[in-house]
Tab-separated table of C-alpha atoms in Angstrom:
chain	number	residue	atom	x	y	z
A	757	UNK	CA	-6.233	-28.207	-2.909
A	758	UNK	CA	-6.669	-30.504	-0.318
A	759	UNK	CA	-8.392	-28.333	2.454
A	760	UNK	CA	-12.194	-29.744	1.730
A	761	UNK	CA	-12.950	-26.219	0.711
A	762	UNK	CA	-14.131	-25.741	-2.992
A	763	UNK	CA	-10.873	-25.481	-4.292
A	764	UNK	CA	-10.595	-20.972	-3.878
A	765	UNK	CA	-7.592	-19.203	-5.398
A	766	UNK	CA	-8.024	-17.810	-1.404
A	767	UNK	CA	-8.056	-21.465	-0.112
A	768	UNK	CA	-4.077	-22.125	1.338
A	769	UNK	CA	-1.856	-24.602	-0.226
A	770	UNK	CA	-0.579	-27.778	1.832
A	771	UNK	CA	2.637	-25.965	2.055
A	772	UNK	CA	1.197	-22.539	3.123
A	773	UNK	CA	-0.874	-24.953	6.011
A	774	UNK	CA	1.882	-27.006	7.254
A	775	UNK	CA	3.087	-23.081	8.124
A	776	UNK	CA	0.225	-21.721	10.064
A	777	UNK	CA	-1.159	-24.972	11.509
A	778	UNK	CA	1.204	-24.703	14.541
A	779	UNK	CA	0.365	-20.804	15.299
A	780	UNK	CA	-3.049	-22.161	15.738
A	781	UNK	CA	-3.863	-22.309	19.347
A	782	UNK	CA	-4.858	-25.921	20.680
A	783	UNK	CA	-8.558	-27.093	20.596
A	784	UNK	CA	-10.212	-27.463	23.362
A	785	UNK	CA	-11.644	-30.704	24.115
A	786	UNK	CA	-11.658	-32.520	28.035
A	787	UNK	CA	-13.173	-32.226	31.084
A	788	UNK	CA	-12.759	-28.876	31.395
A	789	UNK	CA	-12.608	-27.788	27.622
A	790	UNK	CA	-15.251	-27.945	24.945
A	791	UNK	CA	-16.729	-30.206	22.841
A	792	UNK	CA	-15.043	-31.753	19.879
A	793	UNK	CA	-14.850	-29.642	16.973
A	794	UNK	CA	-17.545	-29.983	14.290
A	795	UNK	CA	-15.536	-28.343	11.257
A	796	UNK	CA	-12.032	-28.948	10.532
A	797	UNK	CA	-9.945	-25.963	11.183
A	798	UNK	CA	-8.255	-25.393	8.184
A	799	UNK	CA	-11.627	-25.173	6.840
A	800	UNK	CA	-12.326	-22.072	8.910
A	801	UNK	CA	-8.903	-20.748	7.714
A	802	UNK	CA	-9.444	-20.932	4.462
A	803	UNK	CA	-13.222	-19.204	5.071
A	804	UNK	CA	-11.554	-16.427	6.456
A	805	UNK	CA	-8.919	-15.753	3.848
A	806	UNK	CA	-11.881	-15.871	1.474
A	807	UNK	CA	-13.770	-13.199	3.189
A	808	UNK	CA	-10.405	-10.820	3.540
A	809	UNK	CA	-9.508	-11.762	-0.374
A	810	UNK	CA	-13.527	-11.337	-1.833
A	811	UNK	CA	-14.464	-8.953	1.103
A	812	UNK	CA	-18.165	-10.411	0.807
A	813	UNK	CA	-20.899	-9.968	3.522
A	814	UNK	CA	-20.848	-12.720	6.019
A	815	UNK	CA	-23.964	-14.274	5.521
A	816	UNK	CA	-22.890	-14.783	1.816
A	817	UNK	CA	-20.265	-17.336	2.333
A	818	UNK	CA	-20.080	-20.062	0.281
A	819	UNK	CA	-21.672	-23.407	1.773
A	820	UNK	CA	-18.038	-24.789	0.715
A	821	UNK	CA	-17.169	-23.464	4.648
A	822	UNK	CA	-18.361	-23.718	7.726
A	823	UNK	CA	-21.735	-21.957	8.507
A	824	UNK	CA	-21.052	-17.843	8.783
A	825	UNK	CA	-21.749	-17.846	12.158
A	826	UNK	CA	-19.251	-20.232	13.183
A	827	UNK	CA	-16.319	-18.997	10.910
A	828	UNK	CA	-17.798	-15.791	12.907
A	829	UNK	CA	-16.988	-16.865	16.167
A	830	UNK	CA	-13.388	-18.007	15.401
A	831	UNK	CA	-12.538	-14.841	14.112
A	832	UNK	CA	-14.008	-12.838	16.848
C-alpha cells in the first residue's frame, strides 16, 4: 500500500488509484480558489472507503486519515 494510510484491506491499490484519480474533480488553489490542500487526497479516499467497508461512527476514524471532520467535508 502506498497511500500513507495504515495499510487497510479498505485502503485502494496503486492500480485501483491510477483509476479514480482522474474522476476526482481539480483542487482548488489560486486567486480565486482555496488554499492548498493540507491532506493528500487519496488519503481522504481511502478514509472514506474505510467508513463504507467498517461502517464505524465518524468520530472513530483511525488517526491513520485525515481528521473526521475534514474527510467529513469532502464527502458532504
Amino acid at each position: 500500500m502506498s497511500g500513507g494510510g495504515g495499510g487497510y484491506p479498505s485502503d485502494l491499490t496503486d492500480e485501483q488509484w491510477a483509476l479514480v484519480e482522474p474522476l476526482l474533480p481539480p483542487a482548488r488553489v489560486g486567486p480565486k480558489g482555496g488554499r492548498r490542500e493540507k491532506h493528500p487526497r487519496r488519503q481522504i479516499v481511502d478514509a472514506i472507503f474505510y467508513l463504507v467497508r467498517t461502517g464505524c461512527a465518524w468520530r472513530h476514524l483511525p488517526k491513520d486519515f485525515a481528521p473526521w471532520p475534514t474527510v467529513y467535508w469532502y464527502i458532504t
